[in-house]
Amino acid sequence: SNIKSVEETANANDDYALPEIKSVNGGRFSARVYASGLSATSSSTGHPSAYLANAPLQNYSTTTGLQQIMTQQQNHYSKEEHHQPITTGVMVRYNLSQRFAVETGLNYSYLSSDISEGSDAYNTQRHQHLHYLGLPVNGVVTVWENRRFQVYGTAGAMIQKCVSGNADVEYVVNGKVQSKEREDVDVKNIQASLNAAIGAQVKLGHKVGIYVEPGIGYYFDDNTNVRTIYKEHPVTFNLNVGLRLNFE
């Protein structure tokens, strides 16, 4: 009959239809929030002549007399300690297929450093605080997954801009703080980096999962005189921990 013929034709067409692109663990879109920190602090000690050439002493002293005393001192030293950056952000992922996806978002990073410069008798203690906003773009490949777990890899790039920075500076003479001041730190250039990570997700419900992403990053020189952990250790290891929401 005509009805049977139509049904057979529809079934035949279904045999050749493309499968719906849909991940086991959710729909085409997912969003995640995360926090991370680098794995170690950094410190270095050495002669500060290169630093003093890039940053004149008058920027770090409040009185002409103290400038002259520090300039005349011998046995100068420089010591840096860069603390773990604190990063938090939001990412949105679009699944191109069951294996491939792209993601982008916005993150915030806080960088702090303690920098000592001078001699045992006369020195400056500089406590630096920098605030960055970043725009990451990643490609994602699913390595393996089932209804409860997912293992994937990511690789991509990020640009960051320092939106605010300052330094609390103390001038110390014979172990006593003589004066204090706060300086603005202006980082004009963009900070670029590359990154890669391996992630593992555990599904808690139909649309919610938690994940961890150990990864590695490389930070390019931003060609400024501001000293940060990105300059001291351009190759960094990090661990992202977060919550992912899947949408149909």
PDB file of C-alpha atoms in Angstrom:
ATOM      1  CA  SER A   1       0.000   0.000   0.000  1.00  0.00           C
ATOM      2  CA  ASN A   2       0.980   3.686  -0.237  1.00  0.00           C
ATOM      3  CA  ILE A   3       1.305   3.965   3.574  1.00  0.00           C
ATOM      4  CA  LYS A   4       3.654   0.985   3.736  1.00  0.00           C
ATOM      5  CA  SER A   5       5.715   2.370   0.891  1.00  0.00           C
ATOM      6  CA  VAL A   6       6.143   5.710   2.697  1.00  0.00           C
ATOM      7  CA  GLU A   7       7.198   3.956   5.934  1.00  0.00           C
ATOM      8  CA  GLU A   8       9.738   1.781   4.099  1.00  0.00           C
ATOM      9  CA  THR A   9      11.153   4.849   2.358  1.00  0.00           C
ATOM     10  CA  ALA A  10      11.477   6.708   5.696  1.00  0.00           C
ATOM     11  CA  ASN A  11      13.245   3.736   7.308  1.00  0.00           C
ATOM     12  CA  ALA A  12      15.596   3.493   4.371  1.00  0.00           C
ATOM     13  CA  ASN A  13      16.440   7.194   4.683  1.00  0.00           C
ATOM     14  CA  ASP A  14      17.115   6.736   8.427  1.00  0.00           C
ATOM     15  CA  ASP A  15      19.748   4.135   7.611  1.00  0.00           C
ATOM     16  CA  TYR A  16      21.741   6.815   5.797  1.00  0.00           C
ATOM     17  CA  ALA A  17      21.067   9.709   8.196  1.00  0.00           C
ATOM     18  CA  LEU A  18      24.040  11.230  10.016  1.00  0.00           C
ATOM     19  CA  PRO A  19      24.123  10.541  13.790  1.00  0.00           C
ATOM     20  CA  GLU A  20      23.387  13.458  16.111  1.00  0.00           C
ATOM     21  CA  ILE A  21      26.553  15.107  17.391  1.00  0.00           C
ATOM     22  CA  LYS A  22      26.176  14.742  21.113  1.00  0.00           C
ATOM     23  CA  SER A  23      28.582  13.862  23.908  1.00  0.00           C
ATOM     24  CA  VAL A  24      27.835  11.068  26.351  1.00  0.00           C
ATOM     25  CA  ASN A  25      28.274  13.506  29.217  1.00  0.00           C
ATOM     26  CA  GLY A  26      26.017  16.298  27.943  1.00  0.00           C
ATOM     27  CA  GLY A  27      24.948  18.488  25.045  1.00  0.00           C
ATOM     28  CA  ARG A  28      26.840  20.722  22.709  1.00  0.00           C
ATOM     29  CA  PHE A  29      27.534  23.435  25.284  1.00  0.00           C
ATOM     30  CA  SER A  30      29.124  23.320  28.700  1.00  0.00           C
ATOM     31  CA  ALA A  31      30.401  25.971  31.105  1.00  0.00           C
ATOM     32  CA  ARG A  32      32.945  25.658  33.884  1.00  0.00           C
ATOM     33  CA  VAL A  33      34.300  27.693  36.753  1.00  0.00           C
ATOM     34  CA  TYR A  34      37.766  26.978  38.114  1.00  0.00           C
ATOM     35  CA  ALA A  35      40.602  28.090  40.362  1.00  0.00           C
ATOM     36  CA  SER A  36      44.289  27.308  40.155  1.00  0.00           C
ATOM     37  CA  GLY A  37      47.742  28.194  41.447  1.00  0.00           C
ATOM     38  CA  LEU A  38      51.282  27.590  40.241  1.00  0.00           C
ATOM     39  CA  SER A  39      53.267  24.851  41.892  1.00  0.00           C
ATOM     40  CA  ALA A  40      56.191  26.755  43.442  1.00  0.00           C
ATOM     41  CA  THR A  41      57.639  30.077  44.503  1.00  0.00           C
ATOM     42  CA  SER A  42      60.805  31.487  43.021  1.00  0.00           C
ATOM     43  CA  SER A  43      63.740  33.364  44.497  1.00  0.00           C
ATOM     44  CA  SER A  44      67.027  34.599  43.104  1.00  0.00           C
ATOM     45  CA  THR A  45      70.054  36.372  44.521  1.00  0.00           C
ATOM     46  CA  GLY A  46      72.709  38.295  42.607  1.00  0.00           C
ATOM     47  CA  HIS A  47      74.238  41.640  41.762  1.00  0.00           C
ATOM     48  CA  PRO A  48      71.476  44.163  41.005  1.00  0.00           C
ATOM     49  CA  SER A  49      73.335  46.329  38.499  1.00  0.00           C
ATOM     50  CA  ALA A  50      71.136  45.258  35.558  1.00  0.00           C
ATOM     51  CA  TYR A  51      68.000  46.042  37.523  1.00  0.00           C
ATOM     52  CA  LEU A  52      69.281  49.437  38.668  1.00  0.00           C
ATOM     53  CA  ALA A  53      70.059  50.337  35.075  1.00  0.00           C
ATOM     54  CA  ASN A  54      66.463  49.636  34.089  1.00  0.00           C
ATOM     55  CA  ALA A  55      64.844  51.239  37.121  1.00  0.00           C
ATOM     56  CA  PRO A  56      66.592  54.390  38.478  1.00  0.00           C
ATOM     57  CA  LEU A  57      67.013  54.632  42.208  1.00  0.00           C
ATOM     58  CA  GLN A  58      64.998  57.826  42.457  1.00  0.00           C
ATOM     59  CA  ASN A  59      61.908  55.735  41.783  1.00  0.00           C
ATOM     60  CA  TYR A  60      62.504  53.730  44.955  1.00  0.00           C
ATOM     61  CA  SER A  61      63.675  56.334  47.443  1.00  0.00           C
ATOM     62  CA  THR A  62      61.895  59.250  49.048  1.00  0.00           C
ATOM     63  CA  THR A  63      64.916  61.409  49.982  1.00  0.00           C
ATOM     64  CA  THR A  64      67.959  62.568  48.029  1.00  0.00           C
ATOM     65  CA  GLY A  65      70.264  61.745  50.946  1.00  0.00           C
ATOM     66  CA  LEU A  66      69.131  58.131  51.099  1.00  0.00           C
ATOM     67  CA  GLN A  67      69.556  57.837  47.332  1.00  0.00           C
ATOM     68  CA  GLN A  68      73.145  58.991  47.558  1.00  0.00           C
ATOM     69  CA  ILE A  69      73.961  56.674  50.452  1.00  0.00           C
ATOM     70  CA  MET A  70      72.527  53.640  48.657  1.00  0.00           C
ATOM     71  CA  THR A  71      74.324  54.537  45.431  1.00  0.00           C
ATOM     72  CA  GLN A  72      77.671  54.694  47.239  1.00  0.00           C
ATOM     73  CA  GLN A  73      77.274  51.338  49.003  1.00  0.00           C
ATOM     74  CA  GLN A  74      79.345  48.352  47.971  1.00  0.00           C
ATOM     75  CA  ASN A  75      78.324  44.674  48.028  1.00  0.00           C
ATOM     76  CA  HIS A  76      74.868  45.267  46.659  1.00  0.00           C
ATOM     77  CA  TYR A  77      72.503  42.326  46.483  1.00  0.00           C
ATOM     78  CA  SER A  78      69.147  41.608  44.881  1.00  0.00           C
ATOM     79  CA  LYS A  79      66.701  38.952  46.035  1.00  0.00           C
ATOM     80  CA  GLU A  80      63.321  38.114  44.530  1.00  0.00           C
ATOM     81  CA  GLU A  81      60.540  35.904  45.842  1.00  0.00           C
ATOM     82  CA  HIS A  82      57.543  35.408  43.574  1.00  0.00           C
ATOM     83  CA  HIS A  83      54.515  33.856  45.239  1.00  0.00           C
ATOM     84  CA  GLN A  84      51.996  31.472  43.747  1.00  0.00           C
ATOM     85  CA  PRO A  85      49.674  33.320  41.362  1.00  0.00           C
ATOM     86  CA  ILE A  86      46.002  32.904  42.181  1.00  0.00           C
ATOM     87  CA  THR A  87      43.792  32.409  39.124  1.00  0.00           C
ATOM     88  CA  THR A  88      40.053  31.990  38.798  1.00  0.00           C
ATOM     89  CA  GLY A  89      37.891  32.052  35.710  1.00  0.00           C
ATOM     90  CA  VAL A  90      34.874  31.007  33.649  1.00  0.00           C
ATOM     91  CA  MET A  91      35.085  29.002  30.398  1.00  0.00           C
ATOM     92  CA  VAL A  92      32.422  28.062  27.831  1.00  0.00           C
ATOM     93  CA  ARG A  93      32.940  24.948  25.681  1.00  0.00           C
ATOM     94  CA  TYR A  94      31.283  24.106  22.364  1.00  0.00           C
ATOM     95  CA  ASN A  95      31.370  20.465  21.280  1.00  0.00           C
ATOM     96  CA  LEU A  96      32.062  20.192  17.561  1.00  0.00           C
ATOM     97  CA  SER A  97      31.644  16.402  17.675  1.00  0.00           C
ATOM     98  CA  GLN A  98      31.847  13.567  20.171  1.00  0.00           C
ATOM     99  CA  ARG A  99      35.650  13.956  20.309  1.00  0.00           C
ATOM    100  CA  PHE A 100      36.479  17.572  19.467  1.00  0.00           C
ATOM    101  CA  ALA A 101      35.536  20.863  21.097  1.00  0.00           C
ATOM    102  CA  VAL A 102      36.668  24.467  21.420  1.00  0.00           C
ATOM    103  CA  GLU A 103      36.454  26.680  24.486  1.00  0.00           C
ATOM    104  CA  THR A 104      37.068  30.267  25.506  1.00  0.00           C
ATOM    105  CA  GLY A 105      36.337  32.485  28.480  1.00  0.00           C
ATOM    106  CA  LEU A 106      37.708  35.083  30.881  1.00  0.00           C
ATOM    107  CA  ASN A 107      39.991  34.727  33.887  1.00  0.00           C
ATOM    108  CA  TYR A 108      41.540  36.841  36.626  1.00  0.00           C
ATOM    109  CA  SER A 109      45.058  36.363  38.028  1.00  0.00           C
ATOM    110  CA  TYR A 110      46.713  37.936  41.048  1.00  0.00           C
ATOM    111  CA  LEU A 111      50.531  38.027  41.104  1.00  0.00           C
ATOM    112  CA  SER A 112      52.539  39.084  44.152  1.00  0.00           C
ATOM    113  CA  SER A 113      56.291  39.415  44.629  1.00  0.00           C
ATOM    114  CA  ASP A 114      58.735  40.485  47.366  1.00  0.00           C
ATOM    115  CA  ILE A 115      61.890  42.131  46.026  1.00  0.00           C
ATOM    116  CA  SER A 116      64.837  43.167  48.220  1.00  0.00           C
ATOM    117  CA  GLU A 117      67.593  45.411  46.908  1.00  0.00           C
ATOM    118  CA  GLY A 118      70.626  47.141  48.409  1.00  0.00           C
ATOM    119  CA  SER A 119      73.150  46.142  51.075  1.00  0.00           C
ATOM    120  CA  ASP A 120      72.971  44.870  54.645  1.00  0.00           C
ATOM    121  CA  ALA A 121      73.032  48.443  55.948  1.00  0.00           C
ATOM    122  CA  TYR A 122      70.841  50.183  53.357  1.00  0.00           C
ATOM    123  CA  ASN A 123      68.152  48.460  51.316  1.00  0.00           C
ATOM    124  CA  THR A 124      64.658  48.647  49.912  1.00  0.00           C
ATOM    125  CA  GLN A 125      61.902  46.107  50.497  1.00  0.00           C
ATOM    126  CA  ARG A 126      59.410  46.111  47.636  1.00  0.00           C
ATOM    127  CA  HIS A 127      56.056  44.286  47.917  1.00  0.00           C
ATOM    128  CA  GLN A 128      54.513  44.152  44.449  1.00  0.00           C
ATOM    129  CA  HIS A 129      50.868  43.377  43.593  1.00  0.00           C
ATOM    130  CA  LEU A 130      49.626  42.893  40.007  1.00  0.00           C
ATOM    131  CA  HIS A 131      46.116  42.148  38.719  1.00  0.00           C
ATOM    132  CA  TYR A 132      45.633  40.564  35.281  1.00  0.00           C
ATOM    133  CA  LEU A 133      42.613  39.771  33.101  1.00  0.00           C
ATOM    134  CA  GLY A 134      43.110  36.960  30.586  1.00  0.00           C
ATOM    135  CA  LEU A 135      41.394  35.684  27.442  1.00  0.00           C
ATOM    136  CA  PRO A 136      42.194  31.980  26.801  1.00  0.00           C
ATOM    137  CA  VAL A 137      41.254  29.990  23.675  1.00  0.00           C
ATOM    138  CA  ASN A 138      41.697  26.191  23.690  1.00  0.00           C
ATOM    139  CA  GLY A 139      41.092  23.170  21.541  1.00  0.00           C
ATOM    140  CA  VAL A 140      39.830  20.048  23.346  1.00  0.00           C
ATOM    141  CA  VAL A 141      40.133  16.360  22.386  1.00  0.00           C
ATOM    142  CA  THR A 142      38.264  13.646  24.294  1.00  0.00           C
ATOM    143  CA  VAL A 143      40.572  10.665  24.836  1.00  0.00           C
ATOM    144  CA  TRP A 144      38.093   8.363  26.577  1.00  0.00           C
ATOM    145  CA  GLU A 145      34.703   8.631  28.259  1.00  0.00           C
ATOM    146  CA  ASN A 146      31.723   6.741  29.575  1.00  0.00           C
ATOM    147  CA  ARG A 147      28.608   7.830  31.442  1.00  0.00           C
ATOM    148  CA  ARG A 148      30.514   8.584  34.670  1.00  0.00           C
ATOM    149  CA  PHE A 149      34.041   9.588  33.625  1.00  0.00           C
ATOM    150  CA  GLN A 150      35.801  11.547  30.919  1.00  0.00           C
ATOM    151  CA  VAL A 151      39.503  11.966  30.075  1.00  0.00           C
ATOM    152  CA  TYR A 152      40.523  14.708  27.661  1.00  0.00           C
ATOM    153  CA  GLY A 153      43.424  16.869  26.518  1.00  0.00           C
ATOM    154  CA  THR A 154      43.523  20.601  25.839  1.00  0.00           C
ATOM    155  CA  ALA A 155      45.974  22.939  24.124  1.00  0.00           C
ATOM    156  CA  GLY A 156      45.748  26.617  23.319  1.00  0.00           C
ATOM    157  CA  ALA A 157      46.926  30.171  23.884  1.00  0.00           C
ATOM    158  CA  MET A 158      46.091  33.086  26.140  1.00  0.00           C
ATOM    159  CA  ILE A 159      46.631  36.831  26.215  1.00  0.00           C
ATOM    160  CA  GLN A 160      46.609  38.763  29.488  1.00  0.00           C
ATOM    161  CA  LYS A 161      46.565  42.454  30.344  1.00  0.00           C
ATOM    162  CA  CYS A 162      47.627  43.941  33.659  1.00  0.00           C
ATOM    163  CA  VAL A 163      44.673  46.133  34.620  1.00  0.00           C
ATOM    164  CA  SER A 164      46.038  47.328  37.958  1.00  0.00           C
ATOM    165  CA  GLY A 165      49.333  47.237  39.836  1.00  0.00           C
ATOM    166  CA  ASN A 166      51.064  48.795  42.817  1.00  0.00           C
ATOM    167  CA  ALA A 167      54.050  48.287  45.093  1.00  0.00           C
ATOM    168  CA  ASP A 168      54.498  49.044  48.782  1.00  0.00           C
ATOM    169  CA  VAL A 169      58.116  50.147  49.212  1.00  0.00           C
ATOM    170  CA  GLU A 170      60.031  50.342  52.510  1.00  0.00           C
ATOM    171  CA  TYR A 171      63.425  52.059  52.856  1.00  0.00           C
ATOM    172  CA  VAL A 172      65.530  50.379  55.522  1.00  0.00           C
ATOM    173  CA  VAL A 173      68.668  51.799  57.153  1.00  0.00           C
ATOM    174  CA  ASN A 174      70.571  49.620  59.635  1.00  0.00           C
ATOM    175  CA  GLY A 175      67.611  47.326  60.060  1.00  0.00           C
ATOM    176  CA  LYS A 176      65.066  50.099  60.744  1.00  0.00           C
ATOM    177  CA  VAL A 177      62.359  51.265  58.351  1.00  0.00           C
ATOM    178  CA  GLN A 178      62.983  54.962  57.662  1.00  0.00           C
ATOM    179  CA  SER A 179      60.102  55.620  55.288  1.00  0.00           C
ATOM    180  CA  LYS A 180      57.330  53.951  53.321  1.00  0.00           C
ATOM    181  CA  GLU A 181      55.465  54.755  50.149  1.00  0.00           C
ATOM    182  CA  ARG A 182      53.116  53.184  47.614  1.00  0.00           C
ATOM    183  CA  GLU A 183      53.906  53.305  43.907  1.00  0.00           C
ATOM    184  CA  ASP A 184      51.787  52.566  40.893  1.00  0.00           C
ATOM    185  CA  VAL A 185      53.099  49.779  38.647  1.00  0.00           C
ATOM    186  CA  ASP A 186      52.106  50.202  35.017  1.00  0.00           C
ATOM    187  CA  VAL A 187      52.567  47.175  32.741  1.00  0.00           C
ATOM    188  CA  LYS A 188      51.687  48.467  29.298  1.00  0.00           C
ATOM    189  CA  ASN A 189      52.411  45.391  27.178  1.00  0.00           C
ATOM    190  CA  ILE A 190      50.275  42.314  26.613  1.00  0.00           C
ATOM    191  CA  GLN A 191      51.370  39.049  28.247  1.00  0.00           C
ATOM    192  CA  ALA A 192      51.076  36.098  25.833  1.00  0.00           C
ATOM    193  CA  SER A 193      51.351  32.415  26.705  1.00  0.00           C
ATOM    194  CA  LEU A 194      50.818  28.881  25.409  1.00  0.00           C
ATOM    195  CA  ASN A 195      49.325  26.028  27.442  1.00  0.00           C
ATOM    196  CA  ALA A 196      48.474  22.342  27.409  1.00  0.00           C
ATOM    197  CA  ALA A 197      46.731  20.096  29.935  1.00  0.00           C
ATOM    198  CA  ILE A 198      45.247  16.666  30.580  1.00  0.00           C
ATOM    199  CA  GLY A 199      41.856  16.680  32.287  1.00  0.00           C
ATOM    200  CA  ALA A 200      39.725  14.128  34.103  1.00  0.00           C
ATOM    201  CA  GLN A 201      36.049  14.689  34.906  1.00  0.00           C
ATOM    202  CA  VAL A 202      33.702  12.808  37.222  1.00  0.00           C
ATOM    203  CA  LYS A 203      29.984  13.252  36.550  1.00  0.00           C
ATOM    204  CA  LEU A 204      28.001  13.966  39.704  1.00  0.00           C
ATOM    205  CA  GLY A 205      24.584  14.176  38.072  1.00  0.00           C
ATOM    206  CA  HIS A 206      22.894  14.539  34.717  1.00  0.00           C
ATOM    207  CA  LYS A 207      24.408  17.964  34.051  1.00  0.00           C
ATOM    208  CA  VAL A 208      27.069  18.529  36.705  1.00  0.00           C
ATOM    209  CA  GLY A 209      30.646  17.296  36.948  1.00  0.00           C
ATOM    210  CA  ILE A 210      33.855  18.090  38.806  1.00  0.00           C
ATOM    211  CA  TYR A 211      37.254  17.956  37.152  1.00  0.00           C
ATOM    212  CA  VAL A 212      40.995  18.369  37.617  1.00  0.00           C
ATOM    213  CA  GLU A 213      43.442  19.546  34.935  1.00  0.00           C
ATOM    214  CA  PRO A 214      47.184  19.297  35.551  1.00  0.00           C
ATOM    215  CA  GLY A 215      48.923  21.328  32.882  1.00  0.00           C
ATOM    216  CA  ILE A 216      51.967  23.201  31.656  1.00  0.00           C
ATOM    217  CA  GLY A 217      52.324  26.711  30.293  1.00  0.00           C
ATOM    218  CA  TYR A 218      54.966  28.849  28.623  1.00  0.00           C
ATOM    219  CA  TYR A 219      54.948  32.637  29.124  1.00  0.00           C
ATOM    220  CA  PHE A 220      56.631  34.851  26.549  1.00  0.00           C
ATOM    221  CA  ASP A 221      58.710  37.851  27.607  1.00  0.00           C
ATOM    222  CA  ASP A 222      56.493  40.945  27.643  1.00  0.00           C
ATOM    223  CA  ASN A 223      59.530  43.216  27.090  1.00  0.00           C
ATOM    224  CA  THR A 224      58.945  45.327  30.192  1.00  0.00           C
ATOM    225  CA  ASN A 225      61.132  45.998  33.245  1.00  0.00           C
ATOM    226  CA  VAL A 226      58.512  44.724  35.698  1.00  0.00           C
ATOM    227  CA  ARG A 227      59.765  41.579  37.407  1.00  0.00           C
ATOM    228  CA  THR A 228      57.227  38.765  37.760  1.00  0.00           C
ATOM    229  CA  ILE A 229      57.162  34.990  38.124  1.00  0.00           C
ATOM    230  CA  TYR A 230      56.415  34.814  34.389  1.00  0.00           C
ATOM    231  CA  LYS A 231      59.889  36.243  33.724  1.00  0.00           C
ATOM    232  CA  GLU A 232      61.667  34.227  36.424  1.00  0.00           C
ATOM    233  CA  HIS A 233      60.035  30.935  35.395  1.00  0.00           C
ATOM    234  CA  PRO A 234      58.494  31.190  31.907  1.00  0.00           C
ATOM    235  CA  VAL A 235      57.749  27.441  31.977  1.00  0.00           C
ATOM    236  CA  THR A 236      55.168  26.799  34.691  1.00  0.00           C
ATOM    237  CA  PHE A 237      53.131  23.874  35.969  1.00  0.00           C
ATOM    238  CA  ASN A 238      49.595  24.378  37.219  1.00  0.00           C
ATOM    239  CA  LEU A 239      46.576  22.470  38.491  1.00  0.00           C
ATOM    240  CA  ASN A 240      43.061  23.630  37.638  1.00  0.00           C
ATOM    241  CA  VAL A 241      40.211  22.365  39.800  1.00  0.00           C
ATOM    242  CA  GLY A 242      36.641  23.233  38.966  1.00  0.00           C
ATOM    243  CA  LEU A 243      32.952  22.543  38.372  1.00  0.00           C
ATOM    244  CA  ARG A 244      31.448  21.950  34.926  1.00  0.00           C
ATOM    245  CA  LEU A 245      27.782  22.374  33.898  1.00  0.00           C
ATOM    246  CA  ASN A 246      26.553  20.614  30.764  1.00  0.00           C
ATOM    247  CA  PHE A 247      23.654  21.968  28.683  1.00  0.00           C
ATOM    248  CA  GLU A 248      21.456  20.148  26.188  1.00  0.00           C
TER     249      GLU A 248
END
